[in-house]
């Protein structure tokens, strides 16, 4: 994707292992109670609301960019060295929002250190020990979900 390898997908055998979805979650001290609240805040304060991700082209970055594509919002991108540090940054209040993978956020959601607003899918996510996370398509009906696949190459 970044031109670092001189290969094509046809050069590899792909064994897909698992597909993950991203969750838009906020620090519980933020005023955002719903995904609609957050979208409105992005529109009211373009480029001002900090969003933590694992960096350029990470699952979290792809997630917030997809939301931007469909809604026209703008945000302040704050990158960390991995998904877990991005989640912890939001828990600690360094950022207000994270869009990392559900598996990276699960423990903090269950511990009420994060509040989930939407899952980037067209169906709800049932997270044992937390509850139901509504799909982003409740607010962005034409959103086309793209799972993040982990596998063996």
C-alpha positions as a Markdown table, in Angstrom:
| # | Residue | x | y | z |
|---|---|---|---|---|
| 1 | Unk | 0.0 | 0.0 | 0.0 |
| 2 | Unk | 2.8 | 2.4 | 0.8 |
| 3 | Unk | 5.1 | 1.0 | -1.9 |
| 4 | Unk | 7.4 | -0.7 | 0.6 |
| 5 | Unk | 7.1 | -4.2 | -1.0 |
| 6 | Unk | 7.8 | -5.2 | -4.5 |
| 7 | Unk | 5.0 | -7.8 | -4.5 |
| 8 | Unk | 1.4 | -8.2 | -5.6 |
| 9 | Unk | -1.4 | -9.8 | -3.7 |
| 10 | Unk | -1.2 | -12.7 | -6.2 |
| 11 | Unk | 2.3 | -13.5 | -4.8 |
| 12 | Unk | 0.8 | -14.4 | -1.4 |
| 13 | Unk | -1.5 | -17.1 | 0.0 |
| 14 | Unk | -3.9 | -15.4 | 2.4 |
| 15 | Unk | -5.4 | -17.3 | 5.3 |
| 16 | Unk | -7.9 | -15.0 | 6.9 |
| 17 | Unk | -8.1 | -15.6 | 10.6 |
| 18 | Unk | -10.5 | -13.0 | 12.0 |
| 19 | Unk | -12.3 | -9.8 | 11.0 |
| 20 | Unk | -12.5 | -6.9 | 13.5 |
| 21 | Unk | -14.7 | -3.8 | 13.6 |
| 22 | Unk | -13.8 | -0.4 | 14.9 |
| 23 | Unk | -15.8 | 1.3 | 17.7 |
| 24 | Unk | -16.2 | 5.0 | 18.1 |
| 25 | Unk | -15.7 | 5.6 | 21.8 |
| 26 | Unk | -15.2 | 8.6 | 24.0 |
| 27 | Unk | -13.9 | 9.4 | 27.4 |
| 28 | Unk | -16.9 | 9.3 | 29.8 |
| 29 | Unk | -16.1 | 12.9 | 31.0 |
| 30 | Unk | -16.9 | 14.3 | 27.5 |
| 31 | Unk | -20.4 | 15.7 | 26.9 |
| 32 | Unk | -21.0 | 13.3 | 24.0 |
| 33 | Unk | -23.8 | 10.9 | 24.9 |
| 34 | Unk | -24.6 | 9.7 | 21.4 |
| 35 | Unk | -22.9 | 9.5 | 18.1 |
| 36 | Unk | -25.2 | 12.3 | 16.9 |
| 37 | Unk | -23.8 | 14.5 | 19.7 |
| 38 | Unk | -20.2 | 13.8 | 18.5 |
| 39 | Unk | -21.0 | 14.4 | 14.8 |
| 40 | Unk | -22.6 | 17.7 | 15.7 |
| 41 | Unk | -19.5 | 18.7 | 17.8 |
| 42 | Unk | -17.2 | 17.8 | 14.9 |
| 43 | Unk | -19.3 | 20.1 | 12.6 |
| 44 | Unk | -19.4 | 22.9 | 15.2 |
| 45 | Unk | -15.7 | 22.7 | 15.9 |
| 46 | Unk | -13.9 | 21.5 | 12.7 |
| 47 | Unk | -10.4 | 20.3 | 13.4 |
| 48 | Unk | -10.6 | 20.8 | 17.1 |
| 49 | Unk | -11.8 | 17.5 | 18.6 |
| 50 | Unk | -8.8 | 15.2 | 19.2 |
| 51 | Unk | -9.1 | 11.6 | 18.0 |
| 52 | Unk | -6.6 | 9.0 | 19.1 |
| 53 | Unk | -5.5 | 6.3 | 16.6 |
| 54 | Unk | -2.6 | 3.9 | 16.2 |
| 55 | Unk | -1.3 | 6.2 | 13.4 |
| 56 | Unk | -1.5 | 6.7 | 9.7 |
| 57 | Unk | -3.3 | 3.9 | 7.9 |
| 58 | Unk | -4.2 | 2.1 | 11.2 |
| 59 | Unk | -7.7 | 0.6 | 11.7 |
| 60 | Unk | -8.6 | 3.6 | 13.9 |
| 61 | Unk | -7.3 | 6.1 | 11.3 |
| 62 | Unk | -9.2 | 4.3 | 8.5 |
| 63 | Unk | -12.3 | 4.4 | 10.7 |
| 64 | Unk | -12.3 | 8.1 | 11.4 |
| 65 | Unk | -11.4 | 8.9 | 7.7 |
| 66 | Unk | -14.4 | 6.8 | 6.6 |
| 67 | Unk | -16.6 | 8.8 | 8.9 |
| 68 | Unk | -15.0 | 12.0 | 7.5 |
| 69 | Unk | -15.7 | 10.8 | 3.9 |
| 70 | Unk | -19.4 | 10.2 | 4.6 |
| 71 | Unk | -20.1 | 13.3 | 6.7 |
| 72 | Unk | -17.6 | 15.9 | 5.8 |
| 73 | Unk | -16.4 | 16.4 | 9.4 |
| 74 | Unk | -12.9 | 17.3 | 10.4 |
| 75 | Unk | -11.0 | 16.3 | 13.5 |
| 76 | Unk | -7.6 | 16.7 | 15.1 |
| 77 | Unk | -5.6 | 13.5 | 14.5 |
| 78 | Unk | -3.4 | 12.4 | 17.4 |
| 79 | Unk | -1.3 | 9.3 | 16.7 |
| 80 | Unk | 0.1 | 6.8 | 19.2 |
| 81 | Unk | 2.4 | 3.8 | 18.9 |
| 82 | Unk | -0.3 | 1.2 | 18.7 |
| 83 | Unk | -4.0 | 0.8 | 19.3 |
| 84 | Unk | -3.8 | 0.1 | 23.0 |
| 85 | Unk | -1.8 | 3.3 | 23.7 |
| 86 | Unk | -4.4 | 5.2 | 21.7 |
| 87 | Unk | -7.2 | 3.7 | 23.8 |
| 88 | Unk | -5.3 | 4.5 | 27.0 |
| 89 | Unk | -4.8 | 8.1 | 25.9 |
| 90 | Unk | -8.5 | 8.5 | 25.6 |
| 91 | Unk | -9.1 | 6.9 | 28.9 |
| 92 | Unk | -6.5 | 9.3 | 30.5 |
| 93 | Unk | -8.2 | 12.3 | 28.9 |
| 94 | Unk | -5.3 | 13.2 | 26.5 |
| 95 | Unk | -7.9 | 12.9 | 23.7 |
| 96 | Unk | -11.6 | 12.8 | 23.7 |
| 97 | Unk | -12.3 | 10.1 | 21.1 |
| 98 | Unk | -10.8 | 6.9 | 19.8 |
| 99 | Unk | -11.8 | 4.9 | 16.8 |
| 100 | Unk | -9.7 | 1.8 | 17.4 |
| 101 | Unk | -10.7 | -1.9 | 17.1 |
| 102 | Unk | -13.4 | -3.3 | 19.4 |
| 103 | Unk | -10.9 | -5.9 | 20.8 |
| 104 | Unk | -8.5 | -3.0 | 21.8 |
| 105 | Unk | -11.3 | -1.1 | 23.5 |
| 106 | Unk | -13.3 | -4.0 | 25.1 |
| 107 | Unk | -11.7 | -4.0 | 28.6 |
| 108 | Unk | -12.0 | -0.2 | 29.0 |
| 109 | Unk | -15.6 | -0.3 | 27.8 |
| 110 | Unk | -16.5 | -3.1 | 30.3 |
| 111 | Unk | -14.7 | -1.1 | 33.0 |
| 112 | Unk | -16.7 | 2.0 | 32.1 |
| 113 | Unk | -13.5 | 3.9 | 31.3 |
| 114 | Unk | -14.8 | 4.5 | 27.8 |
| 115 | Unk | -18.3 | 5.1 | 26.4 |
| 116 | Unk | -19.1 | 3.5 | 23.1 |
| 117 | Unk | -21.1 | 5.6 | 20.7 |
| 118 | Unk | -21.2 | 3.5 | 17.5 |
| 119 | Unk | -19.6 | 0.4 | 15.9 |
| 120 | Unk | -18.5 | 0.9 | 12.2 |
| 121 | Unk | -20.9 | -1.8 | 11.0 |
| 122 | Unk | -24.4 | -2.1 | 9.7 |
| 123 | Unk | -25.5 | -4.2 | 12.7 |
| 124 | Unk | -25.2 | -3.7 | 16.4 |
| 125 | Unk | -22.2 | -5.2 | 18.3 |
| 126 | Unk | -23.0 | -7.2 | 21.4 |
| 127 | Unk | -20.1 | -6.9 | 23.8 |
| 128 | Unk | -20.4 | -9.3 | 26.7 |
| 129 | Unk | -20.0 | -7.5 | 30.0 |
| 130 | Unk | -20.9 | -4.1 | 28.3 |
| 131 | Unk | -24.0 | -4.3 | 26.2 |
| 132 | Unk | -25.1 | -3.3 | 22.8 |
| 133 | Unk | -23.2 | -0.8 | 20.7 |
| 134 | Unk | -25.4 | 0.6 | 17.9 |
| 135 | Unk | -24.3 | 0.5 | 14.3 |
| 136 | Unk | -23.0 | 3.7 | 12.6 |
| 137 | Unk | -25.6 | 3.2 | 9.9 |
| 138 | Unk | -28.2 | 4.4 | 12.4 |
| 139 | Unk | -26.7 | 7.9 | 11.7 |
| 140 | Unk | -25.0 | 7.4 | 8.4 |
| 141 | Unk | -27.4 | 5.1 | 6.4 |
| 142 | Unk | -25.2 | 4.8 | 3.3 |
| 143 | Unk | -22.1 | 4.0 | 5.3 |
| 144 | Unk | -20.3 | 0.9 | 3.8 |
| 145 | Unk | -18.6 | -1.1 | 6.6 |
| 146 | Unk | -15.2 | -2.5 | 5.8 |
| 147 | Unk | -14.0 | -5.0 | 8.5 |
| 148 | Unk | -10.3 | -5.0 | 9.4 |
| 149 | Unk | -9.0 | -8.5 | 8.6 |
| 150 | Unk | -6.2 | -10.1 | 10.5 |
| 151 | Unk | -4.6 | -13.2 | 9.0 |
| 152 | Unk | -1.6 | -15.2 | 8.1 |
| 153 | Unk | 0.3 | -14.5 | 4.9 |
